[in-house]
PDB file of C-alpha atoms in Angstrom:
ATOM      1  CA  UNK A   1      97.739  97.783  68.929  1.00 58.00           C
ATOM      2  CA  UNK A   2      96.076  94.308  67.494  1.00 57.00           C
ATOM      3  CA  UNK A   3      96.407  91.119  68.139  1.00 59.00           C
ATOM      4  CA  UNK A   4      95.146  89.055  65.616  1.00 61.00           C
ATOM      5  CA  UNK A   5      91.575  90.095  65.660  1.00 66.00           C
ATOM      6  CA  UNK A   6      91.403  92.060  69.016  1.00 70.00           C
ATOM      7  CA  UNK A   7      92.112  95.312  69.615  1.00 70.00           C
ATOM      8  CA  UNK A   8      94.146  95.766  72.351  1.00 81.00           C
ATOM      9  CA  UNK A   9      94.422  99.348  74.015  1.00 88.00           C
ATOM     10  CA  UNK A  10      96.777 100.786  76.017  1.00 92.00           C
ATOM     11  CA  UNK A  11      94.378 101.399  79.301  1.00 93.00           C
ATOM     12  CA  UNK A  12      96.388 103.566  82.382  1.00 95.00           C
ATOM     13  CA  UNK A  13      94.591 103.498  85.701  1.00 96.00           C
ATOM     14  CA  UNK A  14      96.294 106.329  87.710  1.00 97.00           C
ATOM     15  CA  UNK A  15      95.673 105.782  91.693  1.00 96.00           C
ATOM     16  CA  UNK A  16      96.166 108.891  93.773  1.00 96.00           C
ATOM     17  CA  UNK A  17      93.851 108.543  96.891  1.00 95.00           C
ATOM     18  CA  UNK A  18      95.207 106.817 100.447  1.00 94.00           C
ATOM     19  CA  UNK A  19      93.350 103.370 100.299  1.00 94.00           C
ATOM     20  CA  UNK A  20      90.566 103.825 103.054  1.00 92.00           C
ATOM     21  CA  UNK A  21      88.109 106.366 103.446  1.00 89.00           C
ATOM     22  CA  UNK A  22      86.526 107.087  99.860  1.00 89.00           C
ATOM     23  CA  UNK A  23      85.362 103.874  97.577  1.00 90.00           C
ATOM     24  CA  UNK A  24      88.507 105.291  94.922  1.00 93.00           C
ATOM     25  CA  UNK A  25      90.812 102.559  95.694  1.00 93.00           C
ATOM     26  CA  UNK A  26      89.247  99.625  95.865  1.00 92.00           C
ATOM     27  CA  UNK A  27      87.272 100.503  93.037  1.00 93.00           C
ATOM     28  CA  UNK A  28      90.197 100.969  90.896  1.00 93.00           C
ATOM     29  CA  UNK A  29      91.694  97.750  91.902  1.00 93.00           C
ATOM     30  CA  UNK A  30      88.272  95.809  91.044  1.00 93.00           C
ATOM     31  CA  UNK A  31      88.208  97.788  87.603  1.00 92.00           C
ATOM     32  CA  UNK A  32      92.171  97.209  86.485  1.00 92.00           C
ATOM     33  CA  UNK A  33      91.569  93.459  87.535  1.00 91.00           C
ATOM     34  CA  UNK A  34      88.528  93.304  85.153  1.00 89.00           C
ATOM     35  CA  UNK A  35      90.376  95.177  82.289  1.00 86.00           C
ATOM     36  CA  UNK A  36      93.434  92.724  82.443  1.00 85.00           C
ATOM     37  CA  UNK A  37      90.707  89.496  82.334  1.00 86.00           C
ATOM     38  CA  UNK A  38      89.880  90.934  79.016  1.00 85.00           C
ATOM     39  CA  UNK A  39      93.392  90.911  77.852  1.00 81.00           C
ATOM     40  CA  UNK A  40      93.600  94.936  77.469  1.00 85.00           C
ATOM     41  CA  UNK A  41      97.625  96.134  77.565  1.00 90.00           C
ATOM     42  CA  UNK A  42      97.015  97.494  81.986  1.00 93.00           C
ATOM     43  CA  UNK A  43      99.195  99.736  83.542  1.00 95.00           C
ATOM     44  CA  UNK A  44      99.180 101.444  86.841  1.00 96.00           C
ATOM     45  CA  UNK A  45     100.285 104.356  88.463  1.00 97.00           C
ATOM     46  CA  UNK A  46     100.740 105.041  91.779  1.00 97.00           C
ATOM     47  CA  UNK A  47     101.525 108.531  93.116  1.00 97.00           C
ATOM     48  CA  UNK A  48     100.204 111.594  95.646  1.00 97.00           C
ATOM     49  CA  UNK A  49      98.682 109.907  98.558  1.00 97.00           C
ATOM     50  CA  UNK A  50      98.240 106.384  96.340  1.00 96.00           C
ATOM     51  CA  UNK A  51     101.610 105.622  97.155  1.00 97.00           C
ATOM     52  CA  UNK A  52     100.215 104.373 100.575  1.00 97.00           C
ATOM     53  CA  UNK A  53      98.074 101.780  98.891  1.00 96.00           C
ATOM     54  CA  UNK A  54     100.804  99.917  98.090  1.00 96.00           C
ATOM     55  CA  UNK A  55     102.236  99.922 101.855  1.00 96.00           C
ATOM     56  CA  UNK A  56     103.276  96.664 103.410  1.00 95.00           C
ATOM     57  CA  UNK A  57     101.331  95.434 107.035  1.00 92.00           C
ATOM     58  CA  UNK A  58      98.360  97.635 106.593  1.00 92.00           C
ATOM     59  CA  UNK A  59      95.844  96.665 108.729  1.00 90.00           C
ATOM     60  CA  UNK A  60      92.379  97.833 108.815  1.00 91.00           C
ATOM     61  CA  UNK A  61      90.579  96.112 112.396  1.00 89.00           C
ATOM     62  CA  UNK A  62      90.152  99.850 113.822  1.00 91.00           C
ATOM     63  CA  UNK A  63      88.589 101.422 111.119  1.00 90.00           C
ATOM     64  CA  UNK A  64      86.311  98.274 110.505  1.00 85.00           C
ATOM     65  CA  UNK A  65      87.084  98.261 106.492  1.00 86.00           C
ATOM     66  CA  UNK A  66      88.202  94.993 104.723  1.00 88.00           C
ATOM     67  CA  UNK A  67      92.182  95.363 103.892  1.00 91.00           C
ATOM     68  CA  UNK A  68      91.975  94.313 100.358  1.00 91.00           C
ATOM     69  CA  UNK A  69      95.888  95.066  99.933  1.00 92.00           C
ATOM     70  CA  UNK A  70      96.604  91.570  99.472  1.00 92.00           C
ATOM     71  CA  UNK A  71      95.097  91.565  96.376  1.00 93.00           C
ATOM     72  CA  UNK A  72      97.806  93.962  94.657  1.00 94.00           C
ATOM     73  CA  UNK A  73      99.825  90.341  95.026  1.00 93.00           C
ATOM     74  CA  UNK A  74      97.332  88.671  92.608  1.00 91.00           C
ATOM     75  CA  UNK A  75      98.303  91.460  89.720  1.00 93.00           C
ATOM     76  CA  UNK A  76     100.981  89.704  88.252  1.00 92.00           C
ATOM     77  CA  UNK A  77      98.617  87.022  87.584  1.00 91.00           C
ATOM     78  CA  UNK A  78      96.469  88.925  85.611  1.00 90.00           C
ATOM     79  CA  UNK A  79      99.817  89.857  83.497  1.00 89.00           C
ATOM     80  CA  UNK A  80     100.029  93.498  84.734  1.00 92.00           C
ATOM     81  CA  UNK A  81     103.578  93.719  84.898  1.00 93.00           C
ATOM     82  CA  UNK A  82     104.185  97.679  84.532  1.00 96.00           C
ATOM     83  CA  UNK A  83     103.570  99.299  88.057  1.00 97.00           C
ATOM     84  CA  UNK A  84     104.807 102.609  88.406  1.00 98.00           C
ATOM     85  CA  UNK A  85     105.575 104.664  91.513  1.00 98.00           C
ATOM     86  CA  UNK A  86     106.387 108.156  91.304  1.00 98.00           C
ATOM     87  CA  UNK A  87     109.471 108.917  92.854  1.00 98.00           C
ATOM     88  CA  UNK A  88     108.488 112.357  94.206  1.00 98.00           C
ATOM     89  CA  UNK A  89     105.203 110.894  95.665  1.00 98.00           C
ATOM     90  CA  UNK A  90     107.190 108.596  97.992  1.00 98.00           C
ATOM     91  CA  UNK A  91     109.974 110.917  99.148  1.00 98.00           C
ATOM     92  CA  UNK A  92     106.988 113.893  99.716  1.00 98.00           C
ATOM     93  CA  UNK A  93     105.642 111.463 102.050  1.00 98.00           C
ATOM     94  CA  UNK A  94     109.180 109.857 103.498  1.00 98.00           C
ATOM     95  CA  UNK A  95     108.648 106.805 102.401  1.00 98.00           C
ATOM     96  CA  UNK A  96     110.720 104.406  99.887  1.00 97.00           C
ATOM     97  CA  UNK A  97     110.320 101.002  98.017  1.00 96.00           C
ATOM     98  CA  UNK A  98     111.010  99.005 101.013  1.00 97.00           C
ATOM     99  CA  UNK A  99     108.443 100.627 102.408  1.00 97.00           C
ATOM    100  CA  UNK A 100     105.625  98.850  99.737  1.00 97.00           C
ATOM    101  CA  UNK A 101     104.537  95.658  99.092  1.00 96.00           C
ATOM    102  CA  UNK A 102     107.107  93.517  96.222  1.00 94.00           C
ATOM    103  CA  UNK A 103     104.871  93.066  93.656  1.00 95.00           C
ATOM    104  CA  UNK A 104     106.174  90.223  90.883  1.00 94.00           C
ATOM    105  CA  UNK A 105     105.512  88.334  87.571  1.00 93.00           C
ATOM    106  CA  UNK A 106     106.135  85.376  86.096  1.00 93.00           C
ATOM    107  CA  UNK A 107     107.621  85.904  82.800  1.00 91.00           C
ATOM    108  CA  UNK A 108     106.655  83.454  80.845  1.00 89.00           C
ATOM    109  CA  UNK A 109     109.331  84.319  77.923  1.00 91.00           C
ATOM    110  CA  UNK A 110     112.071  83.867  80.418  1.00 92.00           C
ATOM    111  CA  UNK A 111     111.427  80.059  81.907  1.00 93.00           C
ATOM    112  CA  UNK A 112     108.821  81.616  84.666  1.00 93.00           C
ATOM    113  CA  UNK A 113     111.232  83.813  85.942  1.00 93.00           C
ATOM    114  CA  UNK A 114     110.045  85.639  88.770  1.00 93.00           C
ATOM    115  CA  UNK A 115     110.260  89.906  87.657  1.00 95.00           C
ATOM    116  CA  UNK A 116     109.691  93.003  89.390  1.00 95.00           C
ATOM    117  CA  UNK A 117     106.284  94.731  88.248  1.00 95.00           C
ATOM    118  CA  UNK A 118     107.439  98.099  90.310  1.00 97.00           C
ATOM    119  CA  UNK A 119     109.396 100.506  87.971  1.00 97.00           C
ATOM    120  CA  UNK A 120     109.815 103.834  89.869  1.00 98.00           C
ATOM    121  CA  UNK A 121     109.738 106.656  87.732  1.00 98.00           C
ATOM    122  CA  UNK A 122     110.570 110.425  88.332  1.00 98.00           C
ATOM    123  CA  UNK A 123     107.376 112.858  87.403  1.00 97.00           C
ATOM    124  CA  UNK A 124     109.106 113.875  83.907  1.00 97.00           C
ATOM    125  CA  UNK A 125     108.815 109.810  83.399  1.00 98.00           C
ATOM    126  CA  UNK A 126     105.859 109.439  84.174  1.00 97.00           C
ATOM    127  CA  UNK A 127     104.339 112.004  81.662  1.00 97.00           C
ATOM    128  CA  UNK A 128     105.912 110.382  79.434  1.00 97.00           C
ATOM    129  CA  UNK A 129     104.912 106.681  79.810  1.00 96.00           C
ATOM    130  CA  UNK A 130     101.310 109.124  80.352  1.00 96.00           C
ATOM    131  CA  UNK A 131     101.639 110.249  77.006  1.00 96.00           C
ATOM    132  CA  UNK A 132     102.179 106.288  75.337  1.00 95.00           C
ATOM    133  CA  UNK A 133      98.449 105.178  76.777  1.00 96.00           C
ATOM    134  CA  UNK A 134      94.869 105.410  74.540  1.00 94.00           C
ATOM    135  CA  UNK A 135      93.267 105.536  77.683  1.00 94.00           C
ATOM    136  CA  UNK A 136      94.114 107.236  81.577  1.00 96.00           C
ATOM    137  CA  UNK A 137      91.530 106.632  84.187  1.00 95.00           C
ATOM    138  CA  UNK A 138      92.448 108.911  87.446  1.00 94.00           C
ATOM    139  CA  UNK A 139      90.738 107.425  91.093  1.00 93.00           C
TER     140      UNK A 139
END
């Protein structure tokens, strides 16, 4: 895809480790954030045990790691508006939307409307919205 000069790319970052514990996470979040700065087309996918990044109230005093989950809230400013959650991921685990943070946009097109960024998608979905990227990064 271009956009007047630029090439833009279609970059997936796909997010399937629990938050704390390995450097996966947080990494990923730091390396989507920088992606979107440079206008690149970001999406993200959260499933296996990524799913629980997402998760509202975590809180990280006990294991003496910084909770960067509140940053997920900045992603609609960096215009990454397509968030997906694999379906089977969540119910594997017994969890559902409500259970995970509401991530938004402001569409611009649409007066600033406030939008959903979460689109849960089914595994057969997912491969294909897989199969639309240039680019898949797996943490």
């Amino acid at each position: 895809m271009e956009d007047g000069d630029q090439v833009i790319k279609k970059f997936m970052y796909m997010n399937r480790k629990a938050p704390y514990g390995t450097i996966y996470a947080l990494e990923s979040l730091e390396v989507v954030l920088i992606a979107a700065a440079f206008d690149q087309d970001v999406s993200l996918v959260f499933a296996d045990d990524g799913v629980y990044q997402l998760m509202k109230g975590q809180n990280t005093d006990d294991i003496g790691m910084k909770n960067f989950s509140p940053t997920y809230s900045a992603l609609g400013d960096y215009d990454i508006k397509k968030i997906y959650i694999e379906k089977e991921s969540l119910d594997e685990r017994g969890l559902s939307l409500e259970d995970l943070q509401d991530l938004k946009y402001e569409d611009e097109d649409d007066d600033w409307a406030e939008k959903d960024s979460i689109h849960l998608v089914s595994r057969e979905e997912l491969a294909e919205v897989i199969d639309q990227q240039d680019v898949v990064f797996s943490f």
